[in-house]
Coordinates of C-alpha atoms in Angstrom, one line a residue:
M1 CA 17.6 21.7 -13.1
L2 CA 19.2 18.8 -11.3
R3 CA 18.0 15.2 -12.2
V4 CA 17.2 12.7 -9.5
S5 CA 19.9 10.5 -10.7
S6 CA 22.5 13.2 -9.9
I7 CA 21.0 13.9 -6.5
V8 CA 21.3 10.4 -5.4
S9 CA 25.1 10.7 -5.8
R10 CA 25.4 14.2 -4.6
L11 CA 23.0 14.8 -1.7
H12 CA 24.4 13.8 1.7
V13 CA 22.3 13.9 4.8
T14 CA 23.4 14.2 8.4
W15 CA 21.7 11.7 10.6
D16 CA 21.9 11.4 14.4
S17 CA 24.0 8.5 15.8
Q18 CA 21.0 6.6 16.7
S19 CA 19.6 6.6 13.2
V20 CA 22.5 4.7 11.6
R21 CA 22.5 1.6 13.9
Q22 CA 23.0 -1.7 12.1
S23 CA 21.0 -4.8 12.6
G24 CA 23.6 -7.4 13.7
S25 CA 27.2 -7.4 12.9
R26 CA 27.3 -8.9 9.3
S27 CA 29.0 -6.8 6.6
M28 CA 26.9 -5.1 4.2
S29 CA 26.7 -6.1 0.5
Q30 CA 27.6 -3.8 -2.3
E31 CA 24.0 -3.2 -3.1
E32 CA 23.3 -2.3 0.7
Q33 CA 26.3 0.1 0.7
M34 CA 24.9 1.8 -2.4
N35 CA 21.4 2.0 -0.8
R36 CA 22.9 3.8 2.3
E37 CA 23.5 6.6 -0.1
V38 CA 19.8 7.0 -0.6
S39 CA 17.4 8.3 2.1
V40 CA 13.8 7.6 2.2
A41 CA 11.0 8.8 4.4
V42 CA 7.9 6.7 5.0
L43 CA 4.9 8.5 6.1
G44 CA 2.2 6.3 7.5
L45 CA 3.0 3.0 9.4
G46 CA -0.2 0.9 9.0
A47 CA 0.2 -2.6 7.9
M48 CA 1.4 -1.8 4.6
G49 CA 3.7 1.3 5.3
H50 CA 5.2 -0.5 8.3
A51 CA 6.1 -3.5 6.0
F52 CA 7.6 -1.1 3.4
A53 CA 9.7 0.7 6.0
D54 CA 10.9 -2.5 7.4
N55 CA 12.0 -3.9 4.1
L56 CA 13.8 -0.7 3.1
V57 CA 15.7 -0.8 6.4
A58 CA 16.7 -4.4 5.8
A59 CA 17.9 -3.6 2.3
G60 CA 20.3 -0.9 3.7
Y61 CA 18.4 2.2 2.9
R62 CA 18.6 5.3 5.3
V63 CA 14.9 5.4 6.4
S64 CA 13.1 8.0 8.5
V65 CA 9.6 7.3 9.5
W66 CA 6.7 9.2 10.9
N67 CA 3.3 8.0 12.1
R68 CA 0.5 9.7 14.0
S69 CA 0.8 6.9 16.6
P70 CA 4.6 6.9 17.0
G71 CA 4.6 3.6 19.1
K72 CA 4.2 1.7 15.9
A73 CA 7.7 2.7 14.9
S74 CA 9.5 1.2 17.9
D75 CA 10.7 -2.0 16.3
L76 CA 11.7 0.0 13.1
V77 CA 13.9 2.3 15.3
D78 CA 15.5 -0.9 16.9
K79 CA 16.5 -1.9 13.5
G80 CA 17.9 1.4 12.5
A81 CA 15.1 3.6 11.2
R82 CA 15.0 7.3 12.4
L83 CA 11.7 8.3 14.1
A84 CA 10.7 11.9 13.3
N85 CA 8.3 14.1 15.3
S86 CA 6.6 15.5 12.3
P87 CA 6.2 14.9 8.6
A88 CA 8.4 17.8 7.8
E89 CA 11.2 16.6 10.1
A90 CA 10.9 13.1 8.5
V91 CA 11.4 14.3 5.0
A92 CA 14.1 16.9 5.5
G93 CA 17.0 16.0 3.1
C94 CA 15.4 12.8 1.8
Q95 CA 15.5 12.0 -1.9
A96 CA 12.4 9.9 -1.9
V97 CA 9.2 10.3 0.3
I98 CA 6.6 7.5 0.4
T99 CA 3.1 8.2 1.7
M100 CA 1.0 5.2 2.6
L101 CA -2.1 6.9 4.2
P102 CA -5.7 5.9 4.4
D103 CA -7.5 8.6 2.2
L104 CA -7.0 12.0 0.5
D105 CA -7.9 14.1 3.5
V106 CA -5.2 12.6 5.7
T107 CA -2.7 12.6 2.9
R108 CA -3.3 16.3 2.1
E109 CA -3.0 17.0 5.8
V110 CA 0.3 15.2 6.2
L111 CA 1.7 16.7 3.0
M112 CA 0.3 20.3 3.2
G113 CA -1.0 20.9 6.8
H114 CA 0.9 22.3 9.8
D115 CA 4.5 20.9 9.8
G116 CA 3.6 19.2 6.4
A117 CA 6.0 17.3 4.3
L118 CA 5.7 19.0 1.0
G119 CA 7.2 22.3 2.0
A120 CA 10.1 20.6 3.7
M121 CA 11.0 18.3 0.8
S122 CA 14.3 18.9 -1.1
S123 CA 14.1 20.4 -4.5
E124 CA 13.8 17.7 -7.2
A125 CA 12.8 15.1 -4.5
V126 CA 10.4 12.3 -5.5
L127 CA 7.1 12.1 -3.8
I128 CA 5.8 8.4 -4.2
Q129 CA 2.1 8.2 -3.3
M130 CA 1.3 4.5 -2.6
G131 CA -2.0 4.7 -0.7
T132 CA -5.3 3.7 -2.4
L133 CA -7.0 7.2 -2.7
G134 CA -9.1 6.6 -5.8
V135 CA -9.0 8.2 -9.2
V136 CA -10.7 11.6 -8.6
E137 CA -8.8 12.0 -5.3
T138 CA -5.4 11.2 -6.8
E139 CA -6.0 13.7 -9.6
R140 CA -6.7 16.4 -7.0
L141 CA -3.5 15.5 -5.2
I142 CA -1.4 15.6 -8.3
D143 CA -2.9 19.0 -9.2
G144 CA -2.3 20.3 -5.6
V145 CA 1.3 19.0 -5.4
A146 CA 2.1 20.6 -8.8
A147 CA 0.7 24.0 -7.8
A148 CA 2.6 24.0 -4.5
R149 CA 5.9 22.3 -5.5
G150 CA 6.4 22.1 -9.2
D151 CA 10.0 21.0 -8.6
V152 CA 9.0 17.8 -6.8
V153 CA 8.4 14.7 -9.0
F154 CA 5.1 13.0 -8.3
I155 CA 5.0 9.2 -8.8
D156 CA 1.5 7.6 -8.4
A157 CA 2.2 4.1 -7.3
P158 CA -0.4 2.2 -5.3
V159 CA 0.2 -1.5 -4.9
S160 CA -1.7 -4.7 -5.6
G161 CA -1.4 -6.9 -2.5
T162 CA -2.2 -7.0 1.1
K163 CA -0.3 -7.4 4.5
A164 CA 1.5 -10.7 4.0
P165 CA 2.8 -9.8 0.4
A166 CA 3.9 -6.4 1.7
Q167 CA 5.9 -8.0 4.4
Q168 CA 7.3 -10.5 2.0
G169 CA 8.2 -7.8 -0.6
S170 CA 6.0 -9.5 -3.2
V171 CA 3.3 -6.9 -3.9
S172 CA 2.8 -5.6 -7.5
V173 CA 3.7 -1.8 -7.8
L174 CA 1.2 0.0 -10.2
A175 CA 3.5 2.9 -11.1
S176 CA 2.8 6.0 -13.0
G177 CA 4.4 9.3 -13.6
D178 CA 7.7 10.7 -15.0
R179 CA 9.8 7.5 -15.2
E180 CA 12.6 9.4 -17.0
R181 CA 13.2 11.8 -14.3
A182 CA 12.5 9.4 -11.3
G183 CA 13.2 5.9 -12.5
S184 CA 16.8 5.7 -11.5
L185 CA 15.8 6.5 -7.9
V186 CA 12.4 4.8 -7.5
E187 CA 12.9 1.5 -9.4
P188 CA 15.4 0.1 -6.9
I189 CA 13.0 1.1 -4.2
F190 CA 10.2 -0.7 -5.9
D191 CA 12.5 -3.8 -6.4
V192 CA 12.7 -3.9 -2.6
L193 CA 9.0 -3.4 -2.0
G194 CA 7.5 -5.6 -4.6
A195 CA 8.0 -8.6 -6.9
Q196 CA 7.1 -6.6 -10.0
T197 CA 6.6 -3.1 -11.1
H198 CA 4.2 -2.0 -13.9
W199 CA 4.7 1.4 -15.5
L200 CA 1.3 2.6 -16.7
G201 CA 1.9 6.0 -18.2
E202 CA 1.3 9.5 -16.8
A203 CA 0.7 10.1 -13.0
G204 CA -2.8 9.0 -12.1
Q205 CA -2.8 5.8 -14.2
G206 CA -1.7 3.9 -11.3
A207 CA -4.8 4.8 -9.4
R208 CA -7.0 3.9 -12.3
M209 CA -5.5 0.4 -12.5
K210 CA -5.8 0.0 -8.8
V211 CA -9.5 0.5 -8.7
V212 CA -10.0 -1.9 -11.5
V213 CA -7.8 -4.6 -9.8
N214 CA -9.6 -4.0 -6.5
A215 CA -13.0 -4.3 -8.1
W216 CA -11.9 -7.8 -9.3
L217 CA -10.5 -8.7 -5.8
I218 CA -13.8 -7.6 -4.2
A219 CA -16.0 -9.6 -6.6
M220 CA -13.8 -12.6 -6.2
M221 CA -13.9 -12.5 -2.4
Q222 CA -17.7 -12.2 -2.4
G223 CA -17.9 -15.1 -4.9
I224 CA -15.6 -17.2 -2.6
A225 CA -17.7 -16.5 0.5
E226 CA -21.0 -17.4 -1.3
T227 CA -19.6 -20.4 -2.8
A228 CA -18.4 -21.5 0.6
R229 CA -21.8 -20.9 2.1
L230 CA -23.4 -23.0 -0.7
A231 CA -20.9 -25.7 0.0
D232 CA -21.9 -25.7 3.6
T233 CA -25.6 -26.4 2.6
Q234 CA -24.3 -29.4 0.7
G235 CA -22.2 -30.8 3.5
I236 CA -19.0 -29.9 1.6
A237 CA -16.0 -28.5 3.7
P238 CA -13.7 -25.8 2.2
E239 CA -10.8 -28.3 2.1
T240 CA -12.8 -30.6 0.0
L241 CA -13.9 -27.9 -2.4
W242 CA -10.3 -26.8 -2.9
S243 CA -9.1 -30.5 -3.5
V244 CA -11.6 -30.6 -6.4
L245 CA -10.5 -27.3 -7.9
E246 CA -6.7 -27.7 -7.3
G247 CA -4.8 -28.1 -10.4
G248 CA -7.5 -27.0 -12.7
P249 CA -8.3 -23.6 -14.4
L250 CA -10.6 -22.4 -11.6
A251 CA -8.0 -22.9 -8.9
V252 CA -7.1 -19.3 -8.2
P253 CA -4.4 -19.2 -5.6
Y254 CA -6.1 -16.4 -3.8
M255 CA -9.0 -18.6 -3.3
K256 CA -6.9 -21.1 -1.3
G257 CA -5.9 -18.7 1.3
K258 CA -9.4 -17.3 1.8
L259 CA -10.9 -20.7 2.0
D260 CA -8.3 -21.6 4.6
A261 CA -9.2 -18.5 6.6
I262 CA -13.0 -19.5 6.4
S263 CA -12.2 -23.1 7.4
G264 CA -10.3 -22.0 10.5
E265 CA -12.5 -19.1 11.1
N266 CA -9.4 -17.0 11.2
F267 CA -10.2 -13.5 10.1
D268 CA -7.1 -11.6 11.3
P269 CA -7.0 -8.7 8.7
Q270 CA -4.8 -9.0 5.7
M271 CA -7.1 -6.5 4.3
A272 CA -9.7 -5.2 6.7
L273 CA -13.4 -5.2 5.6
Q274 CA -13.6 -1.5 6.3
W275 CA -10.9 -0.9 3.7
G276 CA -12.5 -3.2 1.2
L277 CA -15.7 -1.2 1.6
K278 CA -13.7 1.9 0.9
D279 CA -12.2 0.4 -2.2
A280 CA -15.7 -0.7 -3.5
G281 CA -16.8 2.9 -3.2
L282 CA -13.8 4.3 -5.0
A283 CA -14.3 1.8 -7.8
L284 CA -17.9 2.8 -8.1
E285 CA -17.0 6.4 -8.2
A286 CA -14.4 5.9 -10.9
G287 CA -17.0 4.1 -13.0
R288 CA -19.9 6.2 -12.0
N289 CA -21.1 6.5 -15.6
T290 CA -21.0 2.7 -16.1
A291 CA -23.5 0.1 -14.9
L292 CA -21.9 -2.0 -12.2
P293 CA -24.8 -3.6 -10.5
S294 CA -22.9 -6.5 -8.8
L295 CA -20.3 -4.3 -7.4
S296 CA -23.0 -1.8 -6.1
Q297 CA -24.8 -4.7 -4.3
I298 CA -21.6 -5.9 -2.8
R299 CA -20.7 -2.4 -1.5
N300 CA -24.1 -2.3 0.1
L301 CA -23.8 -5.8 1.7
W302 CA -20.3 -5.0 3.0
A303 CA -21.5 -1.7 4.5
D304 CA -24.0 -3.7 6.5
A305 CA -21.3 -6.1 7.6
V306 CA -19.2 -3.2 8.7
D307 CA -22.2 -1.7 10.6
D308 CA -22.7 -5.1 12.2
G309 CA -19.2 -5.1 13.8
Y310 CA -17.0 -6.8 11.1
A311 CA -15.2 -3.7 10.1
E312 CA -11.7 -4.6 11.5
Q313 CA -11.8 -8.2 10.4
D314 CA -10.4 -9.5 7.1
I315 CA -12.6 -9.3 4.0
A316 CA -13.0 -13.0 4.2
A317 CA -15.2 -12.4 7.3
I318 CA -18.1 -11.5 4.9
Y319 CA -18.5 -15.3 5.0
A320 CA -19.2 -15.2 8.7
Y321 CA -21.6 -12.3 8.3
L322 CA -23.5 -14.3 5.7
K323 CA -23.5 -17.3 7.9
Q324 CA -25.1 -15.5 10.9
R325 CA -27.8 -13.8 8.7

């Protein structure tokens, strides 16, 4: 059975002339020239998937993309990506396939539905699942992929980070799966997408770490919002609060960004509240036999805020929701 490392050097894909356009006229570095031997499909061009595809194109990878709304790919095509008409078309001949989709149902449909990606993937290709699906859902997907395509290497690799870090290539990749088989292919890809990669064990451990990290993020955001509201009642502006914390052990950098958003009432989504609510639910599902009273209360509060029209605003908008109550 072929190893991924051998496929990288042996598999060559024919791309149409539009798919190999270069951005600008500068000469490629040796690393970019090596990357052009690797073809990657990105399925799902939301804020995160779009950023991943953009960074891979910039790094010299041969990138094909697919999205249910193809208009989101226009700028990527201008930079050299190849837009496919279906998931199956996108992954044909690719050594690596990244899925960045909102939930298990959509991911299963894109992989296993009509014109799905899984059946069209090359033997020994690597499927890199990077969406936040939850623990139970990820286990179901792992089992489904293994049953349908035992020759495909499944890497579970959600990320810690939101829109801006994804655009900057500074997310943390929470990788799990067969590193021995896939590492030589996926680790350079992860180096493009993130600032650090944590290998956590067998496939599924990435999803477990993701729900834990997100539970902390959700609790922290709620704490920031409530602290800012308390500061309001005492006539303390967010900037003044941060100036007192800055340089000390309580000065979490994440807090500074959210206080800036609160101060400017700028809730353009880095992580939309509706997705924060989803992640709270996934964390509670994963810890269903554990008492998590604060997280349960936050989930209920955020559900009310989503119902009240804050769904597509940043999670920092929970401050605005509290303010109008």
